[in-house]
Amino acid sequence: MLTWGEVCAAGAAGVARVARGRAAPVPQARLQAYALGMSSSLSLKPWQVWLGGMASLVLTLAMARLAYTPMLPVMQSEAGLSVAGGGWLASVNYLGYMSGALLVAYIDSPLLRHKLYRLGLWLGVLGTVGMAWSAHMGWWVLVRYVGGLSGAAGMLLGTGLILSWMTRAGKRAELGAHFMGIGIGIVISAAAAAAFAGWGLSWQLRWWGFGLIALLCAVVAWRWCPPAPPALPSHASAVADPPQPWLWPMVLAYFCAGVGFVISATFTVVVIEAVPALAGKGSLAWLLVGVAAIPTVYLWDKVARALGELKALALAYAVQTLSVALPALSDSLWAGLSGAALYGATFLGIVSMTLSFAGRRAPNNPGKAMAKLTLGYGVAQILAPVMAAYAAAVVGNYLGALWMTAAMLLVGAALLMWLHNSGRAQTRPTTAA
């Protein structure tokens, strides 16, 4: 395997020779090293990579980030966490995620990406079980930030590793099975939350329980982690991606989706628990979110093939608007549970279709385009929980936050339809192998 110094030296020499019109030959020994790296990467079986990837998402997304949702009302009642404080902790977690996304966007070394992904697995364990180690707000802020960093490692670095492995192994570059891990993780977190409540565990013991689940997932993800993709010593000049007139409208639309995601992800349980007649039903709503999320990648892929990507995304935004409006219109059980199910059926599909949309239109560097979209999504996830929590503290309920979220989702749907009708998204996409 080439060292980073050798790659840089060879690249510099290659650029000079290309400038003179002569391509530098690739040494046979280096090609053999590259081939050896490829063969070692294929030693894992597809089901091992699949389970390892799903375990990483259960850990870094469901445990380190989203287990906070069913824990929020418990921490408010037992640990003295205020409504505004709950919003701040959610925002800090998403700040960690956005910080990780920024870091990922500037890392080119496959080996460094691989090392940071593995580090992110253990940060996910710390970001989960660490919540039980203190009742101090400052400590919680630090732990939630660390959990957000791990989310970026699992969602961006881990997904990239798995996609690269699938390509080298000659598999179709499809991530539906991988993203099922998020829905499965939500189901696991909801079932665990219900079990912990039934056993009468304190808020600290519940975090220890989530930490144990996180540790088991970390072991599986570490054991079946694809190796770092080898860097082929090529001196061909990089080919620029086509113009991206669609980028900033998509960033704004994805910002709106980020508001919809974070408000529901953070407050679904607490909104239901705040209604006296629905007390104790919050875990059931969160379970429905996960169950509905599991098949969404496949279902929305079919909708996108039938309607087109942007129309399918606009439809998903509209359905998610309904998921937010239902609990705002009625405090009945059916409205709360229906809203949770519709949210689960849309949020993962929106993420998958958006990132696929960007990746197909930036074939030479899809990660950079995805990172730009993620920034819009991340900014929304930092600002929206704090705004919603303060509004709820002033008004005494979450109705204002719900209606604000519904309005933002409708704005996002309108942006998508404008982008579709304007023709700005007609940059020829590439088809995955």
Coordinates of C-alpha atoms in Angstrom, one line a residue:
M1 CA 0.0 0.0 0.0
L2 CA 1.3 3.4 -0.9
T3 CA 2.3 5.9 1.8
W4 CA 0.7 9.3 1.7
G5 CA 4.1 10.8 0.8
E6 CA 4.5 8.5 -2.1
V7 CA 1.1 9.4 -3.4
C8 CA 1.8 13.1 -3.2
A9 CA 5.2 12.7 -4.9
A10 CA 3.8 10.6 -7.6
G11 CA 0.9 13.0 -8.1
A12 CA 3.2 16.0 -8.4
A13 CA 5.4 14.2 -10.9
G14 CA 2.3 13.2 -12.9
V15 CA 0.9 16.7 -13.0
A16 CA 4.2 18.0 -14.4
R17 CA 4.3 15.3 -17.1
V18 CA 0.7 15.8 -18.1
A19 CA 1.4 19.5 -18.4
R20 CA 4.1 18.5 -20.9
G21 CA 1.7 16.3 -22.8
R22 CA 3.1 12.9 -21.5
A23 CA 1.2 10.8 -19.0
A24 CA 3.3 9.1 -16.4
P25 CA 3.2 5.3 -16.4
V26 CA 1.9 3.7 -13.2
P27 CA 4.6 1.4 -11.8
Q28 CA 3.7 -2.3 -11.8
A29 CA 4.5 -2.7 -8.1
R30 CA 2.1 0.0 -7.2
L31 CA -0.7 -1.5 -9.3
Q32 CA 0.0 -4.8 -7.5
A33 CA -0.3 -3.1 -4.1
Y34 CA -3.6 -1.5 -5.2
A35 CA -4.9 -4.9 -6.3
L36 CA -3.9 -6.4 -3.0
G37 CA -5.8 -3.7 -1.2
M38 CA -8.8 -4.4 -3.2
S39 CA -8.7 -8.1 -2.6
S40 CA -8.4 -7.6 1.2
S41 CA -11.4 -5.4 1.1
L42 CA -13.5 -8.1 -0.5
S43 CA -12.8 -10.6 2.4
L44 CA -16.0 -9.5 4.1
K45 CA -19.3 -11.0 3.0
P46 CA -22.1 -8.7 1.9
W47 CA -24.3 -9.6 4.9
Q48 CA -21.5 -8.7 7.3
V49 CA -21.0 -5.3 5.7
W50 CA -24.8 -4.8 5.8
L51 CA -25.1 -5.7 9.5
G52 CA -22.0 -3.8 10.4
G53 CA -23.4 -0.7 8.6
M54 CA -26.8 -1.0 10.2
A55 CA -25.2 -1.4 13.7
S56 CA -23.2 1.8 13.1
L57 CA -26.4 3.7 12.4
V58 CA -28.2 2.2 15.3
L59 CA -25.3 3.3 17.5
T60 CA -24.5 6.8 16.1
L61 CA -27.9 7.9 15.0
A62 CA -30.5 6.0 17.2
M63 CA -28.6 5.7 20.5
A64 CA -26.2 8.7 20.5
R65 CA -28.7 11.1 19.0
L66 CA -32.3 10.0 18.9
A67 CA -32.6 8.0 22.2
Y68 CA -32.8 11.5 23.7
T69 CA -36.3 11.8 22.3
P70 CA -38.0 9.2 24.6
M71 CA -35.7 10.3 27.4
L72 CA -36.6 14.0 27.3
P73 CA -39.8 13.8 29.4
V74 CA -38.1 11.5 31.9
M75 CA -35.2 13.9 32.4
Q76 CA -37.6 16.8 32.7
S77 CA -39.6 15.1 35.5
E78 CA -36.7 13.4 37.3
A79 CA -33.5 15.3 36.6
G80 CA -34.9 18.8 36.6
L81 CA -34.2 19.5 33.0
S82 CA -36.2 22.6 31.9
V83 CA -38.1 23.0 28.7
A84 CA -35.6 25.5 27.4
G85 CA -32.7 23.3 28.5
G86 CA -34.1 20.4 26.6
G87 CA -34.1 22.5 23.5
W88 CA -30.5 23.6 24.0
L89 CA -29.3 20.0 24.5
A90 CA -31.0 19.0 21.2
S91 CA -29.4 22.0 19.4
V92 CA -26.0 21.2 20.8
N93 CA -26.3 17.6 19.5
Y94 CA -27.0 18.9 16.1
L95 CA -24.2 21.4 16.3
G96 CA -21.9 18.4 16.9
Y97 CA -23.3 16.7 13.9
M98 CA -22.8 19.8 11.7
S99 CA -19.2 20.2 13.0
G100 CA -18.5 16.6 12.0
A101 CA -20.0 17.2 8.6
L102 CA -17.8 20.2 8.0
L103 CA -14.7 18.2 9.1
V104 CA -15.7 15.3 6.7
A105 CA -16.1 17.7 3.8
Y106 CA -12.4 18.7 4.0
I107 CA -10.9 15.3 4.5
D108 CA -9.6 13.6 1.3
S109 CA -7.4 10.8 2.8
P110 CA -9.3 7.4 2.8
L111 CA -7.2 6.2 5.6
L112 CA -7.9 9.2 7.8
R113 CA -11.7 8.9 7.0
H114 CA -11.5 5.2 8.1
K115 CA -9.8 6.0 11.3
L116 CA -12.2 8.8 12.2
Y117 CA -15.2 6.5 11.5
R118 CA -13.8 4.0 13.9
L119 CA -13.2 6.7 16.5
G120 CA -16.8 7.9 15.9
L121 CA -18.1 4.5 17.0
W122 CA -16.6 4.9 20.4
L123 CA -17.7 8.5 20.6
G124 CA -21.2 7.2 20.0
V125 CA -20.9 5.0 23.1
L126 CA -19.6 7.9 25.2
G127 CA -22.3 10.2 23.8
T128 CA -24.9 7.7 25.1
V129 CA -23.8 6.3 28.4
G130 CA -22.1 9.6 29.4
M131 CA -25.5 11.2 30.0
A132 CA -25.8 9.0 33.1
W133 CA -22.5 10.2 34.7
S134 CA -23.7 13.5 35.9
A135 CA -26.8 15.7 36.4
H136 CA -24.9 18.9 35.6
M137 CA -26.1 20.8 32.5
G138 CA -22.6 21.7 31.4
W139 CA -21.7 18.0 31.3
W140 CA -24.8 17.1 29.4
V141 CA -23.9 19.8 26.8
L142 CA -20.5 18.2 26.3
V143 CA -21.9 14.7 26.0
R144 CA -24.6 15.7 23.6
Y145 CA -22.0 17.5 21.4
V146 CA -19.9 14.3 21.3
G147 CA -23.0 12.3 20.4
G148 CA -23.6 14.7 17.5
L149 CA -20.0 14.2 16.2
S150 CA -20.5 10.4 16.2
G151 CA -23.7 10.9 14.2
A152 CA -21.7 12.5 11.4
A153 CA -19.2 9.7 11.5
G154 CA -21.9 7.1 11.1
M155 CA -24.0 8.9 8.6
L156 CA -21.3 10.3 6.4
L157 CA -18.1 8.4 6.9
G158 CA -19.7 5.0 7.5
T159 CA -22.1 5.3 4.6
G160 CA -19.2 6.4 2.3
L161 CA -17.1 3.4 3.4
I162 CA -20.0 1.0 2.7
L163 CA -20.8 2.6 -0.7
S164 CA -17.1 2.4 -1.7
W165 CA -16.9 -1.3 -0.6
M166 CA -20.0 -2.1 -2.6
T167 CA -18.5 -0.5 -5.7
R168 CA -15.2 -2.3 -5.4
A169 CA -17.0 -5.6 -4.7
G170 CA -19.1 -5.2 -7.9
K171 CA -22.4 -4.7 -6.0
R172 CA -25.1 -2.3 -7.0
A173 CA -24.5 1.1 -5.3
E174 CA -27.7 1.1 -3.4
L175 CA -28.1 2.0 0.3
G176 CA -31.6 1.1 1.1
A177 CA -30.7 -1.8 3.3
H178 CA -28.1 0.3 5.0
F179 CA -30.5 3.1 5.9
M180 CA -32.9 0.7 7.4
G181 CA -30.6 0.8 10.4
I182 CA -32.0 4.2 11.4
G183 CA -35.6 2.9 11.5
I184 CA -34.5 -0.3 13.3
G185 CA -32.6 1.8 15.8
I186 CA -35.6 3.9 16.5
V187 CA -37.7 0.8 17.1
I188 CA -35.0 -0.5 19.4
S189 CA -34.8 2.8 21.3
A190 CA -38.6 2.9 21.7
A191 CA -38.9 -0.7 22.9
A192 CA -36.0 -0.2 25.3
A193 CA -37.6 3.0 26.6
A194 CA -40.9 1.2 27.2
A195 CA -39.1 -1.7 29.0
F196 CA -37.1 0.7 31.2
A197 CA -40.3 2.5 32.2
G198 CA -42.0 -0.8 33.0
W199 CA -39.1 -1.8 35.2
G200 CA -39.3 1.5 37.0
L201 CA -35.6 2.4 36.3
S202 CA -34.3 5.9 37.1
W203 CA -33.3 8.2 34.4
Q204 CA -29.6 7.4 35.0
L205 CA -30.2 3.6 34.8
R206 CA -32.1 4.1 31.6
W207 CA -29.1 5.9 30.0
W208 CA -26.9 3.0 31.2
G209 CA -29.3 0.6 29.4
F210 CA -29.0 2.6 26.2
G211 CA -25.3 2.7 26.7
L212 CA -25.2 -1.1 26.8
I213 CA -27.1 -1.3 23.5
A214 CA -24.6 1.2 22.1
L215 CA -21.6 -0.9 23.2
L216 CA -23.0 -4.0 21.6
C217 CA -23.6 -2.1 18.3
A218 CA -20.1 -0.7 18.4
V219 CA -18.6 -4.1 18.7
V220 CA -20.5 -5.4 15.7
A221 CA -19.8 -2.2 13.6
W222 CA -16.1 -2.4 14.5
R223 CA -15.8 -6.1 13.7
W224 CA -17.5 -5.9 10.3
C225 CA -16.1 -2.5 9.2
P226 CA -15.0 -2.3 5.6
P227 CA -11.3 -1.5 5.3
A228 CA -10.1 1.9 4.0
P229 CA -10.5 2.0 0.3
P230 CA -7.1 1.9 -1.4
A231 CA -6.0 5.0 -3.3
L232 CA -5.2 4.2 -6.9
P233 CA -2.0 5.9 -8.0
S234 CA -3.4 7.7 -11.0
H235 CA -2.0 10.9 -12.6
A236 CA -5.1 11.7 -14.7
S237 CA -6.3 15.2 -14.0
A238 CA -9.6 15.6 -12.2
V239 CA -12.7 16.1 -14.3
A240 CA -14.8 18.9 -13.0
D241 CA -18.5 18.3 -12.2
P242 CA -21.2 19.9 -14.3
P243 CA -22.5 23.3 -13.2
Q244 CA -24.8 23.1 -10.2
P245 CA -27.6 25.7 -10.6
W246 CA -29.8 23.5 -8.4
L247 CA -27.5 23.6 -5.4
W248 CA -28.7 26.6 -3.4
P249 CA -32.4 26.1 -4.0
M250 CA -31.9 22.5 -2.7
V251 CA -29.9 23.8 0.3
L252 CA -32.8 26.1 1.2
A253 CA -35.4 23.3 0.7
Y254 CA -33.3 20.9 2.8
F255 CA -33.1 23.6 5.5
C256 CA -36.9 23.5 5.7
A257 CA -36.7 19.7 5.9
G258 CA -34.2 20.0 8.7
V259 CA -36.7 22.1 10.7
G260 CA -39.4 19.4 10.1
F261 CA -37.0 16.6 11.1
V262 CA -35.6 18.1 14.3
I263 CA -38.9 19.4 15.7
S264 CA -40.6 16.0 15.3
A265 CA -37.5 14.0 16.3
T266 CA -37.0 16.1 19.5
F267 CA -40.6 16.7 20.6
T268 CA -42.8 13.9 19.3
V269 CA -42.8 12.1 22.7
V270 CA -43.0 15.2 24.9
V271 CA -45.8 16.7 22.9
I272 CA -47.9 13.6 23.4
E273 CA -46.9 13.2 27.0
A274 CA -48.0 16.8 27.7
V275 CA -51.6 15.9 27.0
P276 CA -53.0 14.4 30.3
A277 CA -55.3 12.0 28.4
L278 CA -52.3 10.7 26.4
A279 CA -49.8 10.3 29.3
G280 CA -47.8 7.1 28.9
K281 CA -48.4 6.9 25.2
G282 CA -45.2 8.7 24.1
S283 CA -43.1 5.5 23.7
L284 CA -45.8 4.0 21.5
A285 CA -45.6 7.0 19.2
W286 CA -41.9 6.8 19.0
L287 CA -42.2 3.1 18.2
L288 CA -44.5 3.9 15.3
V289 CA -41.9 6.4 14.0
G290 CA -39.3 3.6 13.7
V291 CA -41.7 1.0 12.3
A292 CA -42.8 3.4 9.6
A293 CA -39.3 4.5 8.8
I294 CA -37.9 1.0 8.1
P295 CA -39.3 0.5 4.6
T296 CA -39.4 4.1 3.5
V297 CA -36.2 4.1 1.4
Y298 CA -37.6 1.4 -0.9
L299 CA -41.1 3.0 -1.1
W300 CA -39.8 6.5 -1.8
D301 CA -37.4 5.2 -4.4
K302 CA -40.4 3.7 -6.3
V303 CA -42.3 7.0 -6.0
A304 CA -39.3 8.9 -7.3
R305 CA -39.0 6.6 -10.3
A306 CA -42.7 7.1 -11.1
L307 CA -43.0 10.9 -10.5
G308 CA -39.4 12.1 -10.8
E309 CA -37.1 13.0 -7.9
L310 CA -38.2 16.6 -7.2
K311 CA -41.9 15.8 -7.4
A312 CA -41.5 12.8 -5.1
L313 CA -39.5 15.0 -2.6
A314 CA -42.3 17.7 -2.7
L315 CA -44.9 15.0 -2.0
A316 CA -42.8 13.7 0.9
Y317 CA -42.6 17.3 2.3
A318 CA -46.4 17.6 2.0
V319 CA -47.0 14.4 3.8
Q320 CA -44.7 15.4 6.6
T321 CA -46.5 18.7 6.8
L322 CA -49.7 16.7 7.6
S323 CA -47.7 14.7 10.2
V324 CA -47.0 17.9 12.0
A325 CA -50.4 19.5 11.6
L326 CA -52.4 16.5 12.9
P327 CA -51.2 16.8 16.6
A328 CA -51.6 20.6 16.3
L329 CA -55.2 20.2 15.2
S330 CA -56.2 17.6 17.7
D331 CA -54.9 16.3 21.0
S332 CA -56.6 12.9 20.5
L333 CA -54.6 9.6 20.5
W334 CA -55.3 8.9 16.8
A335 CA -54.0 12.3 15.8
G336 CA -50.8 11.9 17.8
L337 CA -50.1 8.3 16.6
S338 CA -51.0 9.1 13.0
G339 CA -48.7 12.1 13.0
A340 CA -45.9 9.9 14.4
A341 CA -46.4 7.3 11.7
L342 CA -46.5 9.8 8.9
Y343 CA -43.4 11.5 10.2
G344 CA -41.6 8.1 10.3
A345 CA -42.8 7.3 6.8
T346 CA -41.2 10.5 5.3
F347 CA -38.1 11.8 7.1
L348 CA -35.8 9.0 6.1
G349 CA -37.1 9.1 2.5
I350 CA -36.5 12.8 2.3
V351 CA -32.9 12.4 3.5
S352 CA -32.2 9.4 1.1
M353 CA -33.8 11.1 -2.0
T354 CA -32.0 14.4 -1.3
L355 CA -28.6 12.9 -0.9
S356 CA -29.1 10.7 -3.9
F357 CA -30.2 13.7 -6.0
A358 CA -27.0 15.5 -5.1
G359 CA -24.7 12.5 -5.5
R360 CA -26.0 11.8 -9.0
R361 CA -25.4 15.3 -10.2
A362 CA -21.9 15.6 -8.7
P363 CA -20.4 12.2 -9.8
N364 CA -16.7 13.3 -9.3
N365 CA -17.1 14.5 -5.7
P366 CA -20.5 13.6 -4.4
G367 CA -19.4 14.0 -0.8
K368 CA -18.8 17.7 -1.3
A369 CA -22.2 18.4 -2.7
M370 CA -23.8 16.3 0.1
A371 CA -21.9 18.2 2.7
K372 CA -23.2 21.5 1.4
L373 CA -26.7 20.2 1.6
T374 CA -26.0 18.9 5.1
L375 CA -25.0 22.3 6.3
G376 CA -28.5 23.7 5.5
Y377 CA -30.0 20.7 7.2
G378 CA -27.7 21.1 10.2
V379 CA -28.3 24.9 10.7
A380 CA -32.0 24.1 10.9
Q381 CA -31.4 21.5 13.5
I382 CA -29.4 23.9 15.6
L383 CA -31.8 26.8 15.5
A384 CA -35.2 25.2 15.5
P385 CA -35.2 23.2 18.8
V386 CA -34.1 26.3 20.8
M387 CA -36.8 28.5 19.1
A388 CA -39.4 25.8 19.6
A389 CA -38.5 25.3 23.3
Y390 CA -38.6 29.0 24.1
A391 CA -41.9 29.4 22.3
A392 CA -43.3 26.5 24.3
A393 CA -42.0 27.9 27.6
V394 CA -43.7 31.3 26.9
V395 CA -47.0 30.0 25.5
G396 CA -47.2 26.9 27.7
N397 CA -47.6 24.4 24.8
Y398 CA -46.0 23.3 21.6
L399 CA -48.7 24.4 19.2
G400 CA -46.8 27.4 17.9
A401 CA -43.7 25.3 17.2
L402 CA -45.8 22.7 15.3
W403 CA -47.5 25.4 13.1
M404 CA -44.1 27.0 12.4
T405 CA -42.7 23.6 11.3
A406 CA -45.7 23.0 9.1
A407 CA -45.2 26.4 7.4
M408 CA -41.5 25.7 6.8
L409 CA -42.2 22.3 5.2
L410 CA -44.7 23.9 2.8
V411 CA -42.1 26.5 1.9
G412 CA -39.6 23.7 1.2
A413 CA -42.2 21.9 -1.0
A414 CA -42.8 25.1 -3.0
L415 CA -39.0 25.5 -3.5
L416 CA -38.8 22.0 -4.9
M417 CA -41.6 22.5 -7.3
W418 CA -40.1 25.8 -8.4
L419 CA -36.8 24.0 -9.0
H420 CA -38.5 21.3 -11.0
N421 CA -40.4 23.8 -13.2
S422 CA -37.4 26.1 -13.7
G423 CA -35.3 23.4 -15.3
R424 CA -32.3 24.1 -13.1
A425 CA -32.2 20.5 -12.0
Q426 CA -31.9 19.1 -15.5
T427 CA -28.1 18.6 -15.1
R428 CA -27.6 15.1 -16.5
P429 CA -27.3 12.7 -13.5
T430 CA -25.2 9.6 -13.5
T431 CA -26.6 6.2 -13.0
A432 CA -25.2 4.0 -10.2
A433 CA -23.7 0.7 -11.3

